[in-house]
XYZ file of C-alpha atoms in Angstrom:
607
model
C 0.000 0.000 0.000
C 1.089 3.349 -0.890
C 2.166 5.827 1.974
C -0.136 8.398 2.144
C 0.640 11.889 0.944
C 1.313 14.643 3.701
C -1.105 17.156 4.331
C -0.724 20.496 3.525
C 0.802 22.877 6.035
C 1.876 19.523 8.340
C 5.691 20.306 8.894
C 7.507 17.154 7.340
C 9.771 14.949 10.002
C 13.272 16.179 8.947
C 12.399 19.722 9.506
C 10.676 19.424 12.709
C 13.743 17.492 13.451
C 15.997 20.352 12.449
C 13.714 23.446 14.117
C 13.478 21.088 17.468
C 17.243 20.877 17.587
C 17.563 24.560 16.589
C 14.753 25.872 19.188
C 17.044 24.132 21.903
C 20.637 25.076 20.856
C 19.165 28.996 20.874
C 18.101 28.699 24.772
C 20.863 27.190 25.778
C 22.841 29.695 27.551
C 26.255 29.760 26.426
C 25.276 29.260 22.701
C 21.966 31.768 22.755
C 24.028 35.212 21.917
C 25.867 33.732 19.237
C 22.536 32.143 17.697
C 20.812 35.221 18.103
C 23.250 36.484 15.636
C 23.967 34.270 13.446
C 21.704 33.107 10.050
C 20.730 29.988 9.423
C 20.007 29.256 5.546
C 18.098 26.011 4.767
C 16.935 26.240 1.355
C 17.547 24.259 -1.855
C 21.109 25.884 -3.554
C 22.617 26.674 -0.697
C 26.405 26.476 0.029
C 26.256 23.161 2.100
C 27.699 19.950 0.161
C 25.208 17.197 -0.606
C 26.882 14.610 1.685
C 27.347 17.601 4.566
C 25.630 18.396 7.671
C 26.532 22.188 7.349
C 29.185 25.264 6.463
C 29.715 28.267 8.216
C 30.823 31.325 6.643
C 33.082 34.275 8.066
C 30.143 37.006 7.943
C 28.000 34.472 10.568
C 25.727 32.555 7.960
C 25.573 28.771 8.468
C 24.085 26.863 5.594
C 21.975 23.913 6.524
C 21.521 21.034 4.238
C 17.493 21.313 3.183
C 16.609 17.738 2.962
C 18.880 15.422 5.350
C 17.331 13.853 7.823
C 19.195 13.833 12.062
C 17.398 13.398 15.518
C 17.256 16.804 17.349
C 20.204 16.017 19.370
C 22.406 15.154 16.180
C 21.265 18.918 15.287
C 22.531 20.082 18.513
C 26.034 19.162 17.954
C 25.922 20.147 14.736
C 24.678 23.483 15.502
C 26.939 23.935 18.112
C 30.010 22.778 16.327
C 29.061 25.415 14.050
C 28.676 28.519 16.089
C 31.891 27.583 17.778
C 33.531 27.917 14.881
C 32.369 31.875 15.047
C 33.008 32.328 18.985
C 36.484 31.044 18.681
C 37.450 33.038 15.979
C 38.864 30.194 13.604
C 38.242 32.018 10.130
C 41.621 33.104 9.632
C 43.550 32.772 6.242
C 46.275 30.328 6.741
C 48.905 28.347 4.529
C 47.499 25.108 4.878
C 43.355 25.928 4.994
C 42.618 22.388 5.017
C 44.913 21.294 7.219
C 43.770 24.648 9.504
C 39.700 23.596 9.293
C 40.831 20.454 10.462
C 42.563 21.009 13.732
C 39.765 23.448 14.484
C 37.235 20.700 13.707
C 39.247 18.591 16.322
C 39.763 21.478 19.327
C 35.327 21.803 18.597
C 34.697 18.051 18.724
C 36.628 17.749 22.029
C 35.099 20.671 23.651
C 31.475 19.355 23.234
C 32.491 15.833 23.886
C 33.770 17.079 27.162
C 30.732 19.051 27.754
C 28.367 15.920 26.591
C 26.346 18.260 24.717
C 24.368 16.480 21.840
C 24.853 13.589 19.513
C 27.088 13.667 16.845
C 25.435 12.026 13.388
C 26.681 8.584 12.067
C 30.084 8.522 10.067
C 30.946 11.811 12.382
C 33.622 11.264 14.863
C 32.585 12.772 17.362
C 35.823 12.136 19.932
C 39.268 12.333 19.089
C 42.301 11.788 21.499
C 44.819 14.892 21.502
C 48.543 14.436 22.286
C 49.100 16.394 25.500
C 50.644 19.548 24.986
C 48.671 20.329 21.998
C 45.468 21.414 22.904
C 44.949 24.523 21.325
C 44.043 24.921 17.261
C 47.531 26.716 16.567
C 49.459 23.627 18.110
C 47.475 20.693 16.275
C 47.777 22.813 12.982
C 51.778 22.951 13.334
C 51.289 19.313 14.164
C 49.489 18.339 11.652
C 51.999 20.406 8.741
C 54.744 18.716 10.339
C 53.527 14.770 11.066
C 50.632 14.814 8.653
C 47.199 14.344 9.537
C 46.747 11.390 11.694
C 43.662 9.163 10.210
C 41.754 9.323 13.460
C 41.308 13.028 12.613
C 39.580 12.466 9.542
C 35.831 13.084 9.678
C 35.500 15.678 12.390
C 33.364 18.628 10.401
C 30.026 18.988 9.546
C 30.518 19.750 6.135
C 30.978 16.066 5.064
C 34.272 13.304 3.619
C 36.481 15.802 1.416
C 34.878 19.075 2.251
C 35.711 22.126 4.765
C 32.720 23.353 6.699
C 34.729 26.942 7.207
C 34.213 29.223 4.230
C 35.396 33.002 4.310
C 33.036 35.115 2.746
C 33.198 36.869 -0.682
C 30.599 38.157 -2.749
C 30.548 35.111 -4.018
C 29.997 32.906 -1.503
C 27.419 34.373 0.526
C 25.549 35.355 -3.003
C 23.043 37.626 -2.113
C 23.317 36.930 2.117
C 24.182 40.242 3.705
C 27.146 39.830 6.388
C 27.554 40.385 9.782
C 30.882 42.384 8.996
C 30.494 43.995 12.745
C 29.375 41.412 14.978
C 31.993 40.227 18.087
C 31.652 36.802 18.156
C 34.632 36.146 20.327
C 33.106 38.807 22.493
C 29.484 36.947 22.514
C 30.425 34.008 23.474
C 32.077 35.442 26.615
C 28.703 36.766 27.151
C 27.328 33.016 26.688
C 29.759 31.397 29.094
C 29.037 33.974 31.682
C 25.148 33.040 31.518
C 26.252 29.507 31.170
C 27.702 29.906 34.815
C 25.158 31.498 35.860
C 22.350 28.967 34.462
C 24.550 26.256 36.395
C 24.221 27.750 39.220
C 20.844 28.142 39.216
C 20.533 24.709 38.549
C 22.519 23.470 41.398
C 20.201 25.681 43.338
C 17.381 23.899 42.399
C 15.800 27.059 41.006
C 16.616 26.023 37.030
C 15.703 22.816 34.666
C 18.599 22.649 32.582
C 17.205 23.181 29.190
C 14.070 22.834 29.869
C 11.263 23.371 28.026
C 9.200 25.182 31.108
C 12.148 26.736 32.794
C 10.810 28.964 35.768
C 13.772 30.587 37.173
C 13.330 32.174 40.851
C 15.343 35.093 40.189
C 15.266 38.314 42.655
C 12.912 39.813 40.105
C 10.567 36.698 40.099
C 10.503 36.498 43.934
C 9.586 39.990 44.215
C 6.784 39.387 41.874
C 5.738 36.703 43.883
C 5.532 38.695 46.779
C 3.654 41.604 45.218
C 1.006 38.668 44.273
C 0.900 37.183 47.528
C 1.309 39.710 50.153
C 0.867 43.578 48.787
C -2.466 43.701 47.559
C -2.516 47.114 46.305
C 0.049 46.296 43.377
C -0.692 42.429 43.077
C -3.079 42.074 40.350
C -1.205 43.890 38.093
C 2.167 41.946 39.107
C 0.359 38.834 38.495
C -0.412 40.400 35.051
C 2.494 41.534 34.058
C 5.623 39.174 32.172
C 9.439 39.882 33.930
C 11.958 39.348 30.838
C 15.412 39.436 32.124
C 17.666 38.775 29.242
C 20.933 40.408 29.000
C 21.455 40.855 25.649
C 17.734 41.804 25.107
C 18.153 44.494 27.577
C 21.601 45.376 26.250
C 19.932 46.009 22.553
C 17.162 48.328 24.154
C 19.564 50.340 25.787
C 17.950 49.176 29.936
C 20.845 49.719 32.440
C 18.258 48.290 35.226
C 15.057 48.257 33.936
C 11.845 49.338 31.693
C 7.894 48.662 31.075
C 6.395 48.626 27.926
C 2.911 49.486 28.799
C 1.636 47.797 25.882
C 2.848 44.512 25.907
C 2.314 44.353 29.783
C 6.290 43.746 29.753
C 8.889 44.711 32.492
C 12.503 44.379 31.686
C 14.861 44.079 34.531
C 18.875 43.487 33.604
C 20.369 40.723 35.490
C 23.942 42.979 35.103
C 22.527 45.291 37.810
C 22.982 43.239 40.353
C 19.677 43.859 41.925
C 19.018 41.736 45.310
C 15.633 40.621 46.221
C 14.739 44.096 48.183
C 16.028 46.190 45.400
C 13.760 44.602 42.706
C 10.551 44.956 44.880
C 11.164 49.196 44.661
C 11.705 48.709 41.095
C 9.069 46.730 40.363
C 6.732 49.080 41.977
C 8.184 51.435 40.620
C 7.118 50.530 37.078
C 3.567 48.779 38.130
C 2.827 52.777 39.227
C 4.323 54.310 35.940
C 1.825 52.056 33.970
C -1.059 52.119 36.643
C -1.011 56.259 37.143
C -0.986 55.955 33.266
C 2.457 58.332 32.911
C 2.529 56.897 29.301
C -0.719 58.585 28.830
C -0.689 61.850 30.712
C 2.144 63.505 29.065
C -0.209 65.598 26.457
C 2.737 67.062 24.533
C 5.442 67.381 27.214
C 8.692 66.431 26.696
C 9.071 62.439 26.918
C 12.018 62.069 28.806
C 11.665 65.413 31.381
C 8.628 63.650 31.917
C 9.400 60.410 32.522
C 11.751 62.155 34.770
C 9.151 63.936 36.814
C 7.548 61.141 37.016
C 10.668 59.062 38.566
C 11.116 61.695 41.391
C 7.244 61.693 42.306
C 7.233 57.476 42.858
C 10.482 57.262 44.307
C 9.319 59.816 46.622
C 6.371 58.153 47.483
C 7.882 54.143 47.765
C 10.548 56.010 50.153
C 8.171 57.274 52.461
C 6.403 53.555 52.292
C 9.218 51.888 53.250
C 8.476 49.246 50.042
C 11.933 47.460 49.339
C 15.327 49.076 49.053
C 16.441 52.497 46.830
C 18.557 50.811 44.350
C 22.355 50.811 45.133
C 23.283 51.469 41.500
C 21.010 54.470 41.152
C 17.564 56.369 41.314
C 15.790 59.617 40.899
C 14.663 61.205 44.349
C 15.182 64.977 45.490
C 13.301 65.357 49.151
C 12.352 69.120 48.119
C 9.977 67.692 45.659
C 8.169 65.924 48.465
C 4.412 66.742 47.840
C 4.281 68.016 44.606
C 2.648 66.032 41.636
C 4.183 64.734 38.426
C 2.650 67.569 36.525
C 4.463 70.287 39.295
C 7.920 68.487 39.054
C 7.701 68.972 35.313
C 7.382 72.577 35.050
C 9.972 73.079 38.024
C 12.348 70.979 35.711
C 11.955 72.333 32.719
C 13.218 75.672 33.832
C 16.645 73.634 33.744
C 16.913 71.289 30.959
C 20.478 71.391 30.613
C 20.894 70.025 34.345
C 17.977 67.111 34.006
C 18.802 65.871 30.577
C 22.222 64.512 32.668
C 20.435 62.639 34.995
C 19.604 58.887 34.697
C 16.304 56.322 35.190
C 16.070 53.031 35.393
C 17.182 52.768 31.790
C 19.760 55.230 31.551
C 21.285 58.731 31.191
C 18.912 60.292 28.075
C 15.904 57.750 27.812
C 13.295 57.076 29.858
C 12.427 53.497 31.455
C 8.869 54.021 29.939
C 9.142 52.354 26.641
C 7.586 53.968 23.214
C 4.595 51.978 22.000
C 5.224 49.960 19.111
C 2.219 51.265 16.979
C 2.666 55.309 17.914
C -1.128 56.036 18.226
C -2.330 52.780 20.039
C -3.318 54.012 22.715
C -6.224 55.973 20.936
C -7.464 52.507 19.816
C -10.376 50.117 21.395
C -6.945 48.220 22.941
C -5.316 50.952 24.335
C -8.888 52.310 26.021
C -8.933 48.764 27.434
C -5.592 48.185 28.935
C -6.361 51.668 30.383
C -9.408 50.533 32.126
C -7.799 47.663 33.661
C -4.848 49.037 34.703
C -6.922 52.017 36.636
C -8.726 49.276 38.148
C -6.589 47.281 39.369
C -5.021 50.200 41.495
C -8.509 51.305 42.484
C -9.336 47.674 43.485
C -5.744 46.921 45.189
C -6.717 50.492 47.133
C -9.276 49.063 48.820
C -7.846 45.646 49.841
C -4.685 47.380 50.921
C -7.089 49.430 53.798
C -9.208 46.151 54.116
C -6.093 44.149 54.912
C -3.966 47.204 56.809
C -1.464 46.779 54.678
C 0.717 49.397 55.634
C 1.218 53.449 55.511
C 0.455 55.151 51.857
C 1.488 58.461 50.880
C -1.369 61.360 50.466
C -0.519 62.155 46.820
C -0.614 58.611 45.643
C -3.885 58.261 47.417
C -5.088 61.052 45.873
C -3.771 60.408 42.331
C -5.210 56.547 42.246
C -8.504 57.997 43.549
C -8.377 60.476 40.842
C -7.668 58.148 38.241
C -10.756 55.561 39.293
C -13.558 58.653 38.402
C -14.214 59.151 34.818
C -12.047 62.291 33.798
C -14.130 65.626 33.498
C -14.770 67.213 29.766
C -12.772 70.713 28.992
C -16.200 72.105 28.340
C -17.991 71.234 31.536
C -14.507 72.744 33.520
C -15.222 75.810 31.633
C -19.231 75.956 32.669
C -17.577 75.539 36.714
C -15.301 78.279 35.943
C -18.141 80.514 34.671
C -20.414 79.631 37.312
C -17.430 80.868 39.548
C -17.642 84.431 38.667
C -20.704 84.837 36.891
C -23.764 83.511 39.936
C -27.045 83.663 38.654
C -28.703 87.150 38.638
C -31.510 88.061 41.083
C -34.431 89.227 39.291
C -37.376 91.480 40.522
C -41.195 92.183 39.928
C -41.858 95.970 38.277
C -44.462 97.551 36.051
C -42.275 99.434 34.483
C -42.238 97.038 31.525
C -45.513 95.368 31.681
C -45.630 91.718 31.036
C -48.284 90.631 28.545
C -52.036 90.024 29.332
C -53.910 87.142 30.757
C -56.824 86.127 27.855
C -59.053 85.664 31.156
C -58.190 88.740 32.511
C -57.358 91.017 30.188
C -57.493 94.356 32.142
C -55.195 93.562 34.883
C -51.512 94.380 34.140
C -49.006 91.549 35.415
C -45.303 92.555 36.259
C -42.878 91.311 34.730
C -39.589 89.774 36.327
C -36.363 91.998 35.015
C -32.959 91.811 36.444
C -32.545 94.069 39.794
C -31.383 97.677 38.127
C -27.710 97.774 38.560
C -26.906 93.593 38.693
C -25.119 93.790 35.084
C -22.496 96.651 36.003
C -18.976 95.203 35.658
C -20.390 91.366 35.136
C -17.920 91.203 32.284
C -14.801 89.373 31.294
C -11.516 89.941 29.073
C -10.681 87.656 26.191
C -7.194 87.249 24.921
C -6.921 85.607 21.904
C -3.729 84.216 20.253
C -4.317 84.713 16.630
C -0.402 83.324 15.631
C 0.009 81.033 12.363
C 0.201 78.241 14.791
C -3.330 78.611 16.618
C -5.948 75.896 14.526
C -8.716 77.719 13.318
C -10.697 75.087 14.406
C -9.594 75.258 18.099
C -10.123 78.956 17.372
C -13.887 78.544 16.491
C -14.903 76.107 19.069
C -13.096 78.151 21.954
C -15.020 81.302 20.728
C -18.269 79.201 20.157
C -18.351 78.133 23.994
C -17.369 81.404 25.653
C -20.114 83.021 23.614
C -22.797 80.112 24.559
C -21.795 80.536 28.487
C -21.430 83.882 28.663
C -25.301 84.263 27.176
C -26.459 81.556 29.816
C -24.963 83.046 32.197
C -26.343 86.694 31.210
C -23.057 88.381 30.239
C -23.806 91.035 28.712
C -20.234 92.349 27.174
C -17.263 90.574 26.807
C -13.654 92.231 26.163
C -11.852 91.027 23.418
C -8.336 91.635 22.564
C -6.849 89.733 19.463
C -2.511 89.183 19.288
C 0.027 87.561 18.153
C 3.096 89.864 17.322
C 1.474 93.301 18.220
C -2.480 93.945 20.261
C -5.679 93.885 18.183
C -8.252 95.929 20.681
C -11.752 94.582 19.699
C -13.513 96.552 22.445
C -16.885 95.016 23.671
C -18.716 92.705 21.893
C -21.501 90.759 22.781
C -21.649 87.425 23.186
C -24.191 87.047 19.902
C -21.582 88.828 17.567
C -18.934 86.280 19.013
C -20.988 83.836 18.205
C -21.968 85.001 14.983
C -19.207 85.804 13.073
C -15.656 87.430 13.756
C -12.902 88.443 11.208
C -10.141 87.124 13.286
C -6.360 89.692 13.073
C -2.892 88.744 13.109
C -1.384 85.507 11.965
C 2.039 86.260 12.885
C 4.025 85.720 16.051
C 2.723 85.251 19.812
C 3.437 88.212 22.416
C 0.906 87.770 25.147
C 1.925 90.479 27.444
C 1.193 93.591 25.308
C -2.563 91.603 25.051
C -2.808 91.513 28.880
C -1.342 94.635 29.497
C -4.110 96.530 28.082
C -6.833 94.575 29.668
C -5.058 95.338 33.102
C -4.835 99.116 32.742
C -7.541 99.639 30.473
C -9.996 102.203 32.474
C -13.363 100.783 30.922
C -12.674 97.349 32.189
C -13.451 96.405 36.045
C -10.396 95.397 38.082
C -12.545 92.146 39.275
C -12.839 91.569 35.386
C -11.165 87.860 35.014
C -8.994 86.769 31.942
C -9.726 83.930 29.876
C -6.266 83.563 27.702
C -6.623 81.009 24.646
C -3.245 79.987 23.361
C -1.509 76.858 22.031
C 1.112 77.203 23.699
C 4.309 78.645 21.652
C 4.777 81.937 23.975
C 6.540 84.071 26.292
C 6.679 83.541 30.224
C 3.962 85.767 30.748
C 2.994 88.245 34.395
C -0.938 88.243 35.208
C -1.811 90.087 38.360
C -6.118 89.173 38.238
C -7.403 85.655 38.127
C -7.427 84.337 34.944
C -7.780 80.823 33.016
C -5.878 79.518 30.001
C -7.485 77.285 26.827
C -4.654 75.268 25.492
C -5.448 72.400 22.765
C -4.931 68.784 24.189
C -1.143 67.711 24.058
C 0.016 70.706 24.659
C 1.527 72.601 27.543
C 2.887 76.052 28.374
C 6.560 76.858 28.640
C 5.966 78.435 32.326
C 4.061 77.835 35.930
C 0.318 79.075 35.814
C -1.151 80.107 38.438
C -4.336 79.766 37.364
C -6.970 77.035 36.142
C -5.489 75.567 32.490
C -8.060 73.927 30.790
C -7.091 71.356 27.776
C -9.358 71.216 24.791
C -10.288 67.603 23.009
């Protein structure tokens, strides 16, 4: 009977063979950084012989034979043999090549025979006896020019009888395979038998499966998980939601001296180089749960990224200091105790006054980035995902709020209190700030009975006069307000139109009768009074140019029409000059934007 044909898509044996073998040779850890470089080519026409196993070329491409058929194990060795080849830096040019691939084949096959690592394939020797005093590659080569080559020596590479499986690259060779003309093997394989040490150790300790395929390592950072889960309510759900990666090289390629969180992966990176003990991981865990749970990814609305980030870094480490949670970090940290108190938002205009100075100092990831990663799709956060993740991650502070009192779990700060409390109530709309602000300075007005303008006749009783109610004479003097508008090229007309729209809507609900209006941008447009119907209406708006606010505010404040209570409301985007107000006042910014000095009064951020 005939076999039956394979299925489509159903992997066929000698590949999941060869991608078994390959999976495991690229988690081992002294071979990982070198396979993480390397290529692997297995496809028809490549440079491996048809009775080989594999070649490896100078620029870090190994050629796999497409069709021959090896347990996983056998792929192991060969694998391995071949990224040795790269980490001990054996493509040289020599006078005797042959002779050279050789004793390099021979100094690879003892290694992994000594370290028992995989199976070498039948007709592979896969041991070989030395002569004592020639253990190293140079030695065997002078050996072999000398003696000849002995025939227990035959055999030994993975390229197959008569071929070498050590090829330095030319344009030829490689075809169209781009090199790896930069890479350090010598230098990653250090890296490799450092983690390989390390691994060991761990699996001495009992805390490591050699090579397994479920490996759950109980690192510093995974026992301070573990203890967020078990015993700190107020940060366990997300800990138990969140993935710890610590690999080296990973965190060496994303620039993380210590550690990052990419918000939208749910991801925390922590770098085993740090050196972080069990204590130390706990304040740097929490320290990242609270960057992703305060949403600091989220808030920054146009502010620089990294001044924030570093705002943002003094205001936790503040905050887990005065808890007592874990250790500060011995090899570094953000926290100033004169910026006890203040929010993220404060820190950031205090710092911005001094770039220079905080553009030197360091988070968790380093000097010059911050340990809050960039999302990978720039507007995600906008998206039904983002809106989701943000949900759950201000929930599970909310929720972890309440077990932490339910449990007495321990001393919290005010402001963190305050901020996660914040965070749990849906946030407030620009426009319904604005109605609070009128509402402020504009109470209703108290309205009397007179005849003096007669209201209209009852049909039943036609010759009585009614009064009507009128305002109380006198409750409109100085209920007025001043208007600065920044008319600059940069100001969107369509920020322009709905500020204007919802001044003139509240000020006639409110019963404003006149409202100041001064257009600038490089030099003062007075408008004079206009009522709230004309702004409404229709208004040819000046300038265009630059933005100079003070000349704008200057003239409201010594203008002798307009009442000293008069308050300001200043609509900008932004791109202006520290500016001196001496009444109360409010500023409309658009959403993502911020101004380049302290306010000290109500800022308002229009969707």
């Amino acid at each position: 009977m005939g076999k039956q044909k394979q299925k489509s898509g159903e992997m066929d044996p000698a590949t999941r063979a060869y991608e078994e073998g390959l999976r495991l040779i690229s988690r081992h850890p002294m071979f990982a950084p070198l396979a993480s470089h390397a290529h692997f080519v297995r496809m028809e026409g490549n440079l491996c012989p048809d009775n080989g196993w594999a070649v490896t070329t100078s620029s870090g491409y190994i050629h796999v034979h497409p069709k021959r058929r090896a347990l996983p194990e056998e792929w192991i060795y060969i694998l391995a043999h071949a990224l040795l080849h790269l980490g001990f830096g054996h493509f040289k040019v020599m006078e005797r090549q042959d002779m050279w691939n050789t004793a390099c084949d021979a100094f690879i096959a003892k290694f992994l025979y000594d370290m028992r690592l995989g199976k070498p394939p039948e007709g592979m020797n896969g041991s070989v006896e030395i002569p004592s005093g020639k253990g190293a590659e140079e030695d065997l080569y002078r050996s072999f020019i000398d003696q000849g080559l002995p025939p227990s020596f035959h055999n030994l590479g993975t390229a197959g009888p008569g071929h070498q499986d050590m090829l330095l690259s030319s344009r030829a060779s490689d075809r169209s395979y781009w090199g790896n003309k930069n890479v350090n093997w010598q230098d990653l394989l250090g890296k490799g038998l450092a983690m390989a040490v390390t691994s060991a150790v761990n699996v001495s300790a009992g805390y490591e499966a050699y090579l397994g395929a479920n490996r759950d390592i109980l690192t510093p950072a995974m026992k301070a998980r573990n203890w967020f889960v078990s015993s700190y309510p107020l940060m366990g759900a997300m800990a138990a939601d969140f993935r710890i990666i610590e690999d080296p090289l990973l965190c060496t390629r994303l620039s993380i001296s210590v550690a990052a969180v990419d918000a939208e992966a749910k991801e925390i990176y922590v770098n085993p180089a740090a050196g972080l003990d069990e204590q130390e991981c706990r304040f740097v865990l929490a320290h990242e749960f609270l960057h992703v749970g305060l949403r600091h990814h989220a808030r920054a609305e146009g502010r620089d990224p990294y001044l924030w980030n570093v705002a943002c870094d003094y205001v936790i480490n503040g905050w887990l200091m005065e808890m007592g949670l874990g250790a500060f970090p011995r090899v570094g940290g953000l926290h100033d105790p004169e910026l006890k108190g203040l929010s993220a938002e404060s820190v950031y205009d205090r710092i911005v006054t001094d770039m220079r100075l905080y553009r030197k100092v360091a988070t968790f990831r380093g000097v010059g980035t911050g340990d809050i990663l960039e999302p990978k799709v720039p507007d995600w956060w906008d998206r039904k995902d983002g809106l989701t993740l943000d949900e759950f991650y201000r929930s599970c502070l909310s929720q972890g709020l309440d077990y932490h009192f339910d449990q007495n779990r321990g001393f919290l700060p005010a402001g963190l209190i305050e901020e996660i409390r914040a965070l749990s109530q849906p946030p407030i709309l620009w426009d319904v700030e604005l109605a609070k602000w009128f509402d402020n300075y504009f109470s209703p007005l108290e309205k009397v009975r007179t005849y003096a303008r007669i209201s209209r006749r009852q049909a039943s009783t036609p010759d009585i006069p009614r009064p009507r109610w009128v305002p109380d004479a006198g409750a409109e003097d100085g209920r007025t307000f001043g208007v600065v508008l920044d008319t600059s090229g940069s100001m969107d007309t369509k920020l322009l139109g709905k500020a204007l729209g919802a001044i003139a809507s509240y000020s006639m609900a409110r019963d404003v009768p006149l409202v100041r209006v001064v257009f600038c941008d490089a030099a003062v447009y007075d408008q004079g009074y206009l009522a709230p119907e004309a702004i409404a209406d229709r208004v040819s708006v000046k300038g265009r140019g630059g933005t100079i606010l003070q000349p704008a505010i200057d003239l409201l404040e010594h203008a002798g029409d307009f009442p000293k209570s008069g308050p300001l409301l200043i609509i900008t985007d932004g791109y202006c000059d520290r500016v001196s107000i001496r009444r109360e006042h409010a500023f409309l910014i658009p959403k993502g934007h911020h101004l380049p000095f302290v306010p000290k009064g109500k800022v308002f951020r229009m969707d």
